[in-house]
Amino acid sequence: MPTVSMKVNGKDAKADVDPRTLLVQFLRENLRLTGTHVGCDTSQCGACVVHVNGKAVKSCTMLALTADGAEILTIEGLANGAQLHPMQEAFRENHALQCGFCTPGMIMTAVDIVHRKGNNLEEHTIREELEGNICRCTGYHNIVKAIGAGARAMSGEVTKQAAE
Amino acid sequence: MAMTMSGEVQLNAPREEVYKKLNDPEVLKACIPGCEQLDKLSDTEFQATSTMKVGPVKARWKGKVTLSDLDPPNGYKISGEGEGGVAGFAKGGAAVALSEKDGGTLLSYNVEAQIGGKLAQLGQRLIAGAAKKMADDFFDKFAKSVNPAA
Amino acid sequence: MSATGIGAAVRRKEDLRFITGKGQYTDDVSRPGQAHIYFVRSPHAHARIKRIDTKTAAGMPGVVGIVTGAEFAESKLGNLICGWTVLSKDGSPMKMAPHPALAVGKACHVGDPVAVVVADTLAQAKDAAEKINVDYEILPAVVDPTKAAGKGAPLIHDAAPNNTIYNWHIGDHDATAAAFRGAKHVTKLEFVNNRLVPNAMEPRAALAEYDAGTQHLTLWNATQNPHVARLVISAFVGIAPENKLRVIAPDVGGGFGSKIFIYPEEVVCLWAARQFNRPVKWTAERSESFISDAHGRDHVTTAELALDADHKITGLKVKTVANLGAYMSTFSSAVPTFLYATLLSGQYAIPHIYAEVDAVYTNTVPVDAYRGAGRPEATFVVERLVEAAARELDLDPADLRKKNFVKTFPYQTAVASLYDAGDYNASLQKALQIHDYKGFGKRKRESEKNGKIRGIGFATYIEACGVAPSSLVGQLGAGVGLWESAEVRVNPTGSVELLTGCHAHGQGHETTFAQLVAERLGIGIDQVNVVHGDTDKVQFGMGTYGSRSGAVGMSAIVKALDKVEAKAKKIAAHLLEAAEGDIVFKDGKFTVAGTDRSVAWGELALAAYVAHKFPTGEIEPGLKETAFYDPTNFTFPAGCHICEVEIDPETGVTSVVGWTAVDDFGTVINPMIVEGQVHGGVAQGVGQALLEHTVYNDSGQLVSGSYMDYAMPRADNLPSLKVDMTVTKCPSNPLGIKGCGEAGAIAAPAAVMNAITNALGTEKIDMPATPAAVWSTIQQLNKTRLAAE
């Protein structure tokens, strides 16, 4: 079996894998990072979104071997220790989750939207950008609200970091 | 709910020769898309192994190819059916008619295809395209085997 | 109201683990040495299983064992059951056919499991499954419920001649017929209530482990009601005695009804864990969910509404064919009967109602309760009829509704339900105002200028929640009572474990239940830990469905808290050397009335466990109480939803451009969570009306079996929603709660379709009103118009 190695949430990870192992399986089964979820088998639902080299990727569409050498960020690595990421905080503050299953993918996608589209997001932009993430519980109303608020809070984050 | 489609291809050979080739296992094996193996069971029955892909589902099929409604040299019906394990099943066939035209033969076909199980669940939307491609591939290759220069 | 008490929008306690990826869903749990199971499913809708060749597969790497349906049957386990007996008109019981966990002899729907492979890894199990050859003899299939009982339809089960499960009815046939004879106006409509796939985002999963030393089985299962699962698996299937089986429902990623039922997969996992003496895990792939999770709805209905000259509704006649699929799922029989026809009076005083329901088997996935379960179907019938009647009579649909609302309570309907409290006019009035109903004409003209067609539609719905009074459901054929249990365990330091028989899978019980306990005991919500979903920890409970956790589950908590308070007062009286009757409990303090002598909650809790100098004959040490609460009536949440749509006639695309919901859920514990429930329900209802369609082709293949073809509502299919409330308290439970979980899904389909038919000017369009359906309807109308000119 081939060996794959990558940096996941800042830590080196290395394992021998069956070549057909998907990135999401590698994260969940080899590394026991079960925050990344599998909600479908056709790459539609977005529950498995992680960041690969800084970009949002559905980890069910990628083989673990394809991610060899990459830097991966999962939901488990988003907070800064005990301090939540502003997007996580915004999801909690705006009741943007119910069962919580789609939430990790939603948050990882949301952070990526902000990286690409900036901190002032219009409602229709957020709704269009969420095309690849399905939630069955919330009707998206509060998710849209949370992402708008999280995006604004992230600009504060940037300023704070710059100041430090 | 079966998918149906039709097409035709002009061949530069007499009907008798075309008909003979339509019954030749070697020709059939070369023309059936994805066909890995075709073992003759009788003059009209073959055991086949082939690989088929519809949309996201790809499977190796074991099944039977049957020739029926034999009417030399006017045409026949070629049908196949197979179980692709957990991928489901596929059935299909083509009624082939040969007529004389422009000193050669006009081959017209009516294809019918039906799929089931996971293949239908994930691939129903794509079956029309997949079946058309398979039929086109088959008759393209067949035309080449009749008119090697073409 | 305190910052965390009843009525406060407290942020959820459970969120921290979900937003940091630390939730524990069934598939996140792994046991040492676990094997994986893969189900071989029928690709045919109806087929005789002639032979299953497992020889090659058995020799594949990693294979632990392979079991066919016939081999599984040798274990002599019981079948899966439907737990609610419905009687036909002639008094005969419903015709329930055997439902073995693995098909024996014949497969009855695409997805029916026929064999399983257990292997070291999932990939190995799948590889081996590929090598299993099943020899099927394909049989003709029937998928259309209106054809299932007809001549020439293939018989699916010997136990059910004509594929008919029951012919049920309710109401007074003759009186209703007389009402129609005397009617001034009759509105008649035909509807298809489209079949839906629930699609909780977490696929169903089961992990079973056997301890050979204690002969104890443990099942981690994505279920909404772990105790009921244990009871059925133990008492009916016979896997293990109840005391040797532990069912744990860890975090569950949504249910919407689909995780109430007892399915073959968990039964087979338990059996395999013991058979092979290894933990065995199964997690559905989404394409498996589509063909194995119970579907919802699937009614074909003809309905007529009679009105008198004064526009008073005088009668309602309904005839429904309900498709229950290939087997009867756990509660399937009750959905199109007691949960449907008993709500056909809607919010209206309708003196005479008669409804007939024929339930049939077809070669499709079993159908059971899905968010709303019968009530969205009933609301759709009533609300579409009322709206259409208003149009036919050239009345404002709001006015026709107001005229016919039930205005005095209690109100006994013609279909058994006894409405206890409500103010339907209040919610309608408030909705009209919030929505700016008066401004609709102007908005419509604006849309016209842009080449769009605007429409508006109402749904003034009623539902019955708080399932359910045990004696009543017992009379109706339910196999269980539907009370709820609670246990309040006070720790010596004053913190509390609250154990509930309800199960949260998105509803936020860890927060709302804590709010209730914290307010009552005068402690912080962080001092209350809500424990649920484990049969070894929590006493028997009925689980969560039917919007029952507030109305029934919290009532049980109140009852347990009453007992805790009573005992605490006894202890306080002893500590303060006062009479028990003089002790007042307020703000976390027990005080002797009229004095400043008091003992704080924490001190009292400690004293209860230290128990020094207790007169133990009178006061037992400890502070822990249990209660079982059995409701005396259903609760009747109601409200008004207004939907406004804009249709692009060029493309047929319908955009929902405005939504106002004013609901009466009685007492609200946490408005933030309640509003969230409304949002989610509305989204599912809009999904049903505009997007979601479960399509079987004639040969019984499910052709909308993935997210590529089954159109789940996405963020850009929905608008932001205006959600508000009116409150009339439920008189039958201590908190006055009615329930809020299903309202959105109940109201929304009717509201959307009323808006679309209003825009199009025809009643003839079925759900889902996809762009193709709307476009074709517009073309048809144009053709008819041209022909008429």
mmCIF file of C-alpha atoms in Angstrom, chain C residues 61 132 165 268 283 361 376-377 452 480 517 560 567 571 624 676 721 730 757:
data_model
loop_
_atom_site.group_PDB
_atom_site.id
_atom_site.type_symbol
_atom_site.label_atom_id
_atom_site.label_comp_id
_atom_site.label_asym_id
_atom_site.label_seq_id
_atom_site.Cartn_x
_atom_site.Cartn_y
_atom_site.Cartn_z
ATOM 1 C CA PRO C 61 -10.090 -11.418 1.480
ATOM 2 C CA ILE C 132 -22.463 -12.575 -5.001
ATOM 3 C CA ILE C 165 -54.225 -3.097 3.597
ATOM 4 C CA VAL C 268 -29.157 -7.615 11.237
ATOM 5 C CA THR C 283 -23.626 3.325 7.852
ATOM 6 C CA TYR C 361 -49.152 -2.040 -0.965
ATOM 7 C CA PRO C 376 -49.596 18.379 5.946
ATOM 8 C CA GLU C 377 -51.758 16.173 3.745
ATOM 9 C CA LYS C 452 -43.448 38.449 -13.996
ATOM 10 C CA VAL C 480 -48.179 1.428 23.055
ATOM 11 C CA VAL C 517 -35.285 23.095 35.393
ATOM 12 C CA ALA C 560 -40.911 15.374 38.509
ATOM 13 C CA LYS C 567 -39.678 16.514 49.124
ATOM 14 C CA ILE C 571 -36.410 18.529 54.232
ATOM 15 C CA LYS C 624 -34.285 12.336 43.128
ATOM 16 C CA GLY C 676 -35.594 27.918 13.959
ATOM 17 C CA LEU C 721 -38.773 34.476 6.497
ATOM 18 C CA CYS C 730 -52.766 24.952 25.902
ATOM 19 C CA THR C 757 -52.531 28.805 -8.461
#
